[in-house]
Coordinates of N, CA and C in Angstrom, one line a residue:
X1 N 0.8 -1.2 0.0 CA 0.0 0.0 0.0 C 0.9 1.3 0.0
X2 N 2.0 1.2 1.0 CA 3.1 2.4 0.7 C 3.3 2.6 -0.5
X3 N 4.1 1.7 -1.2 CA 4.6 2.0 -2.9 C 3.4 2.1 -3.6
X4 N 2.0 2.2 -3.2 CA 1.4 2.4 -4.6 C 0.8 4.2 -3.7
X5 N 1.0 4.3 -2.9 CA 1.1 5.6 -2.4 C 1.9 6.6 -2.8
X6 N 3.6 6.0 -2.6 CA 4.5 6.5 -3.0 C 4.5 7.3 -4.8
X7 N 3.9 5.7 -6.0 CA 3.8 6.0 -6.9 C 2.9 6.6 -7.2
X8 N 1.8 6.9 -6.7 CA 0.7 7.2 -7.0 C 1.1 9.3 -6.9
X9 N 1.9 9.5 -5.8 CA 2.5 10.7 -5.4 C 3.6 10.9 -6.6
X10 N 4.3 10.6 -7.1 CA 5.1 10.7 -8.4 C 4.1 10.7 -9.7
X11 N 3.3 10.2 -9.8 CA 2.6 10.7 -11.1 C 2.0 11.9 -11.1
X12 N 1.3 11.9 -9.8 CA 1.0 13.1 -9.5 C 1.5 14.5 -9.8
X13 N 3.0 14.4 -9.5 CA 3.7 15.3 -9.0 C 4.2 15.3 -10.5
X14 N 4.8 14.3 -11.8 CA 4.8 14.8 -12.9 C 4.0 14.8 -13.8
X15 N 2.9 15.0 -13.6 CA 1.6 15.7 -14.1 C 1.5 17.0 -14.1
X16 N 1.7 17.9 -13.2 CA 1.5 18.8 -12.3 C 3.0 19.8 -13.0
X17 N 4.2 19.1 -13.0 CA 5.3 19.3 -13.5 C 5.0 19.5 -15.4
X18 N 4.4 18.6 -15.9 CA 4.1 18.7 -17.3 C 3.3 19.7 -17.6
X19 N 1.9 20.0 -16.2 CA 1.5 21.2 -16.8 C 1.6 22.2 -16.6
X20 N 2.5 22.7 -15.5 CA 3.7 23.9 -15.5 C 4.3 24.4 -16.9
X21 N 4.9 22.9 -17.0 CA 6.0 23.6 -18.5 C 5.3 23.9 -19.8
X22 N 4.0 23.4 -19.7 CA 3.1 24.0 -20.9 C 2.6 25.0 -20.7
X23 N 2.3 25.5 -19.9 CA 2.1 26.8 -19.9 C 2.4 27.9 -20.5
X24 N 1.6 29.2 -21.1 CA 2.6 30.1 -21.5 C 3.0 31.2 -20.8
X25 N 3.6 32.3 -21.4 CA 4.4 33.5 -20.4 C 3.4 34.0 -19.5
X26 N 3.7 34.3 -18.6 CA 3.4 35.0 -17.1 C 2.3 36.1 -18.1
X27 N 2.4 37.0 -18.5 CA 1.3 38.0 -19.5 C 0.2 37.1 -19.8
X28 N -0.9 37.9 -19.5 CA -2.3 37.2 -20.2 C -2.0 37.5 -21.9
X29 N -2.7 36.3 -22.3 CA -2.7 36.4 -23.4 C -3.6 38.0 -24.2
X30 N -3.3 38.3 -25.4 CA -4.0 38.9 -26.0 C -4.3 38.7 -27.3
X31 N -5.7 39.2 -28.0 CA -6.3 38.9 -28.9 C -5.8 39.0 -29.9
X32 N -5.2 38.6 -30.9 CA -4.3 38.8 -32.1 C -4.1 37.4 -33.2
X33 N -4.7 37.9 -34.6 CA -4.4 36.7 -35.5 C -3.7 37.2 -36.9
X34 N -2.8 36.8 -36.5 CA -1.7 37.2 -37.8 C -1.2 35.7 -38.9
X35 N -1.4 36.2 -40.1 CA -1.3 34.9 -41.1 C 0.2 35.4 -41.7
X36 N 1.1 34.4 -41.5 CA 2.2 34.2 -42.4 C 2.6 33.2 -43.5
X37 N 3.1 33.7 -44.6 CA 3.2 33.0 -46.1 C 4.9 32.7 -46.0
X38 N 5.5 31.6 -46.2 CA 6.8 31.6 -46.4 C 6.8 31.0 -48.1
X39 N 7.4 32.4 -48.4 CA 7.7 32.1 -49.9 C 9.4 31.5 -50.0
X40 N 9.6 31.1 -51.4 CA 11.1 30.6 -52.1 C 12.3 31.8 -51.4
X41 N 11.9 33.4 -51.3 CA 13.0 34.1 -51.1 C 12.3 35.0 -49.8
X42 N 12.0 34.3 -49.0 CA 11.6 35.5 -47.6 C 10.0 34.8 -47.2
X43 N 9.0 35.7 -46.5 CA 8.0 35.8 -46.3 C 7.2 37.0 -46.7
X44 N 5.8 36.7 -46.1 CA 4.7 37.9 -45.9 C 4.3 37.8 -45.2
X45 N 3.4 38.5 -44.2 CA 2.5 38.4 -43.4 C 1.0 39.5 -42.8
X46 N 0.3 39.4 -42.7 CA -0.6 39.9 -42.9 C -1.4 39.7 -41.3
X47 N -1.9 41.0 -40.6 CA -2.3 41.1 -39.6 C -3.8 41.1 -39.6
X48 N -5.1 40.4 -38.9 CA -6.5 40.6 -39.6 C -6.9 40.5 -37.9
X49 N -6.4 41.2 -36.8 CA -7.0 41.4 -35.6 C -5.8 41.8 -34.3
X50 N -6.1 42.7 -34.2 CA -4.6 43.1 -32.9 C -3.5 43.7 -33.2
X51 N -3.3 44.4 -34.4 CA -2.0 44.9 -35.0 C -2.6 46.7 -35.5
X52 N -1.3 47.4 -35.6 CA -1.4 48.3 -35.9 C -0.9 48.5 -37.4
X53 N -1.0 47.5 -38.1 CA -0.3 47.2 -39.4 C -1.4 46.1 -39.9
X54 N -1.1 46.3 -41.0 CA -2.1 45.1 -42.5 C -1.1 44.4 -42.8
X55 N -0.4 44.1 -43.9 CA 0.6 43.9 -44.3 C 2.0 43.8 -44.6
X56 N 2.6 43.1 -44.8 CA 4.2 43.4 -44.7 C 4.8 42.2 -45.4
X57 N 5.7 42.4 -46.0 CA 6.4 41.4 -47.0 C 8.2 41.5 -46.7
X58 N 9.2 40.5 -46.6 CA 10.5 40.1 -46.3 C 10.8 39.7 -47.0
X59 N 12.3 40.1 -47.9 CA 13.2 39.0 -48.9 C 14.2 38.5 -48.0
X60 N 14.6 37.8 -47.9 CA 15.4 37.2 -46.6 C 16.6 36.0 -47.1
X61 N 17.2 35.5 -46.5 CA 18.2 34.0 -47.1 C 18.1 33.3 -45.6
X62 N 18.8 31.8 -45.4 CA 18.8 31.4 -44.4 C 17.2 31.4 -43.4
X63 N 17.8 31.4 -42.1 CA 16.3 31.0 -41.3 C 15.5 32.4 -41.4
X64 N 16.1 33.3 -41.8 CA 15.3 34.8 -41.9 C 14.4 34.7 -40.6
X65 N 15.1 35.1 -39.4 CA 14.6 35.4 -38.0 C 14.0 36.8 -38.2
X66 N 12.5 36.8 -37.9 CA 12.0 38.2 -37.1 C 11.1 38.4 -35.9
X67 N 10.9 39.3 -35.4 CA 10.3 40.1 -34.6 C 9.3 40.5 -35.1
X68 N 7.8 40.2 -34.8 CA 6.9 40.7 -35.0 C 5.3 40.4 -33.9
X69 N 5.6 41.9 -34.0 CA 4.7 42.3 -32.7 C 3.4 43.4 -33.2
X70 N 2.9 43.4 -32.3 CA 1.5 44.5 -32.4 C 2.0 45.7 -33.7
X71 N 2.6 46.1 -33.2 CA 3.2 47.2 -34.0 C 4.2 47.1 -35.0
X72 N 4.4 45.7 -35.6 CA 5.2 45.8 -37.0 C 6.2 44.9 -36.9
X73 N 7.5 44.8 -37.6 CA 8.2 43.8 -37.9 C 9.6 44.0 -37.8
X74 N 10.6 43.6 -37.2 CA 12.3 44.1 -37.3 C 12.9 43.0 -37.6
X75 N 14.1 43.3 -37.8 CA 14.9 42.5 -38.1 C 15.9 42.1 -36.9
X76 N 15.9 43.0 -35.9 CA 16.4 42.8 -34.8 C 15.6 42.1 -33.4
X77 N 16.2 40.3 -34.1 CA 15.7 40.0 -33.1 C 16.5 39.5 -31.8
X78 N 17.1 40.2 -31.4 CA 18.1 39.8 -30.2 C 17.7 41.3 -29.1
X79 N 16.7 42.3 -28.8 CA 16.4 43.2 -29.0 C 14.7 43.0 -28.8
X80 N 14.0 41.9 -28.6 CA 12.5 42.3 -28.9 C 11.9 43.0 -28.0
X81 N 10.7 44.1 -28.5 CA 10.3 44.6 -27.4 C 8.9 43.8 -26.8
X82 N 8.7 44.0 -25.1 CA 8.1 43.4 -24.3 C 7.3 44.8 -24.0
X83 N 7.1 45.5 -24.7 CA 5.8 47.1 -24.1 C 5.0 46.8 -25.3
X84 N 4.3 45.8 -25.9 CA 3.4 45.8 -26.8 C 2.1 44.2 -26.5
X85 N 1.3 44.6 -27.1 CA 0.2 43.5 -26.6 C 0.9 41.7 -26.7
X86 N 1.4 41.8 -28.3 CA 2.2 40.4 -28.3 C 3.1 40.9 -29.0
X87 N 4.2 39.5 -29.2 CA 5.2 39.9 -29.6 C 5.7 38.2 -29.5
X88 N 6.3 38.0 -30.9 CA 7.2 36.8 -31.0 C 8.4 36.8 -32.3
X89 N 9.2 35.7 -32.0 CA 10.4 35.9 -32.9 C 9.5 34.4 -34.0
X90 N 10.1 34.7 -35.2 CA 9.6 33.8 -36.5 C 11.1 33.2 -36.8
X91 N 11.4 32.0 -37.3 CA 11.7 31.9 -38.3 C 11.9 30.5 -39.0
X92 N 12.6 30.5 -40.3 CA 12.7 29.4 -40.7 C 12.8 28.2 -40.3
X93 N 12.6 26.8 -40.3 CA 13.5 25.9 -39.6 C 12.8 24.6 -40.6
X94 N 14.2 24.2 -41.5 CA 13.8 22.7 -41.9 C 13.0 23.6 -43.0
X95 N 11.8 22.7 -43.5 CA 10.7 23.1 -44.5 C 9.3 23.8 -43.8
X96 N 10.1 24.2 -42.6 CA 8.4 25.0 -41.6 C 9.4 26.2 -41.3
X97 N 8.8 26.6 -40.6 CA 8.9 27.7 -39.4 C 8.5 27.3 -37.9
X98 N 9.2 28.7 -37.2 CA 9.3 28.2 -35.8 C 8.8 29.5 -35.2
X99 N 8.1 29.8 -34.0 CA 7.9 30.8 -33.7 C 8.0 30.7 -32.3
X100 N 8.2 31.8 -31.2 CA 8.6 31.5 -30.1 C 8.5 32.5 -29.1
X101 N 7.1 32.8 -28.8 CA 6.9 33.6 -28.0 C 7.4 34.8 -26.9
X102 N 7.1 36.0 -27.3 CA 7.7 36.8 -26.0 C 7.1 37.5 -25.3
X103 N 6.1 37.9 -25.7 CA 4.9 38.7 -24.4 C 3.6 38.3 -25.0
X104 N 2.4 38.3 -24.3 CA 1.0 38.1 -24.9 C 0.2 36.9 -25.4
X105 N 1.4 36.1 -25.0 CA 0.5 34.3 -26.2 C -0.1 33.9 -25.2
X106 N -0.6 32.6 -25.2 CA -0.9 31.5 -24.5 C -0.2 30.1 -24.5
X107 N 1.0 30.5 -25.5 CA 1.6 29.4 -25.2 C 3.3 29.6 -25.6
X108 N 4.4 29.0 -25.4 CA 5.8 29.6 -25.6 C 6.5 29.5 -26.7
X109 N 6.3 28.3 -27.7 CA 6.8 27.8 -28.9 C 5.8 27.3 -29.9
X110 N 5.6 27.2 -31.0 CA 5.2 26.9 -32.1 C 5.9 26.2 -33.3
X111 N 5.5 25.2 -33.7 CA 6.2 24.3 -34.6 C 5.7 24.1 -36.1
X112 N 5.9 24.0 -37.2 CA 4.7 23.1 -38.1 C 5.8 23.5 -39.8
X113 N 5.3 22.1 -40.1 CA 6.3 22.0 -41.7 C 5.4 22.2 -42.3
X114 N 5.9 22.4 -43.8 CA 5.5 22.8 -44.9 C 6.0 21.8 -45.9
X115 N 4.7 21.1 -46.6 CA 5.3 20.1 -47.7 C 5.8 21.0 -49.0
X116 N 5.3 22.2 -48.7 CA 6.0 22.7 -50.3 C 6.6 24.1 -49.9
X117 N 7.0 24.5 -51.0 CA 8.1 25.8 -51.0 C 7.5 27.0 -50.5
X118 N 6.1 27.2 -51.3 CA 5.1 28.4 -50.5 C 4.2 27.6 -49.5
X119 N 4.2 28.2 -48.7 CA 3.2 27.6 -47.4 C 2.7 28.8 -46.5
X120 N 1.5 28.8 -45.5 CA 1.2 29.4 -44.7 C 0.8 29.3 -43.5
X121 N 0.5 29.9 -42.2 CA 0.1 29.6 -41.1 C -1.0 30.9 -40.5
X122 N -1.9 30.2 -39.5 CA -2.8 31.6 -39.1 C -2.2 31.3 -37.7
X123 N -1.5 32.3 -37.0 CA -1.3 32.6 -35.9 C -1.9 33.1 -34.9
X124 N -2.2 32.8 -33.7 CA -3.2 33.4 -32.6 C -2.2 33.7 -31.6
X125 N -3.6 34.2 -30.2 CA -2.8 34.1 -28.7 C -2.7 32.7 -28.3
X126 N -3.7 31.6 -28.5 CA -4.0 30.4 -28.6 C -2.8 29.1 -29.6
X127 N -2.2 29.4 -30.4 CA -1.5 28.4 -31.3 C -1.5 29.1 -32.8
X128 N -1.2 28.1 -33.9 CA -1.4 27.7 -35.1 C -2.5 26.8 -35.7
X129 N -2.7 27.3 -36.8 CA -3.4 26.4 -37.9 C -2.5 26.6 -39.4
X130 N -2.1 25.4 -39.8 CA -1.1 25.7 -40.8 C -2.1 25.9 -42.2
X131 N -1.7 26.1 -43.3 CA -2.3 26.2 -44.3 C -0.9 25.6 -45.9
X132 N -1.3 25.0 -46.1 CA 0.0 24.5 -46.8 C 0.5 24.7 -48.1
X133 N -1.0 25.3 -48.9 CA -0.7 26.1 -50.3 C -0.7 27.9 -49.6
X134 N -0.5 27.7 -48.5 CA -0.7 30.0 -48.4 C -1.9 30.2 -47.8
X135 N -1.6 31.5 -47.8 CA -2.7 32.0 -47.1 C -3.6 33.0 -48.2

């Protein structure tokens, strides 16, 4: 009866531990859905709730890392700012993109491939929904 006590206290306790680490940043999330296109030479992306911008388009090489937040897009992302509703770094990885939250989400990291050269994703405070011919 101890050891099924004992174990019964360890699942518990990494349960509890798994749903810690899912969690996202300390910031309530905020309302924001942003769709990104990864084309052959860069991206685009397009804001349709929570941004002070519509549109925006990147010629880039490599993982073409950015910043994009409520208020627009940099190239500096070692530097992001945390004084805006959301805010996360993008970039390439493999045949997807990666994105990785910094103020505002509901969750910390974002993953998802792309079977072809143009692809897209709808972004929230909540996660992704990929789209694989674009947006």
């Amino acid at each position: 009866m101890k050891r099924r006590l004992i174990a019964l206290g360890l699942v518990i306790s990494m349960a509890y531990g798994a749903l810690v680490l899912a969690e996202g940043p300390d910031v309530p999330a905020q309302l924001f859905q942003v769709s990104v296109v990864r084309t052959s030479d860069g991206w685009t992306a397009r804001c349709d709730t929570g941004c002070a911008w519509r549109e925006v388009a990147i010629a880039c090489a490599n993982s073409c890392p950015i910043f994009l937040d409520a208020n627009g897009v940099t190239a500096d992302v070692a530097r992001p700012q945390t004084s805006t509703a959301f805010g996360m770094v993008i970039r390439r990885a493999g045949k997807g993109w990666e994105a990785e939250s910094v103020t505002g989400t509901a969750w910390q990291r974002l993953g998802w491939s792309c079977p072809m050269e143009r692809c897209g994703a709808r972004i929230s405070e909540h996660g992704v929904v990929t789209m694989p011919s674009g947006v």
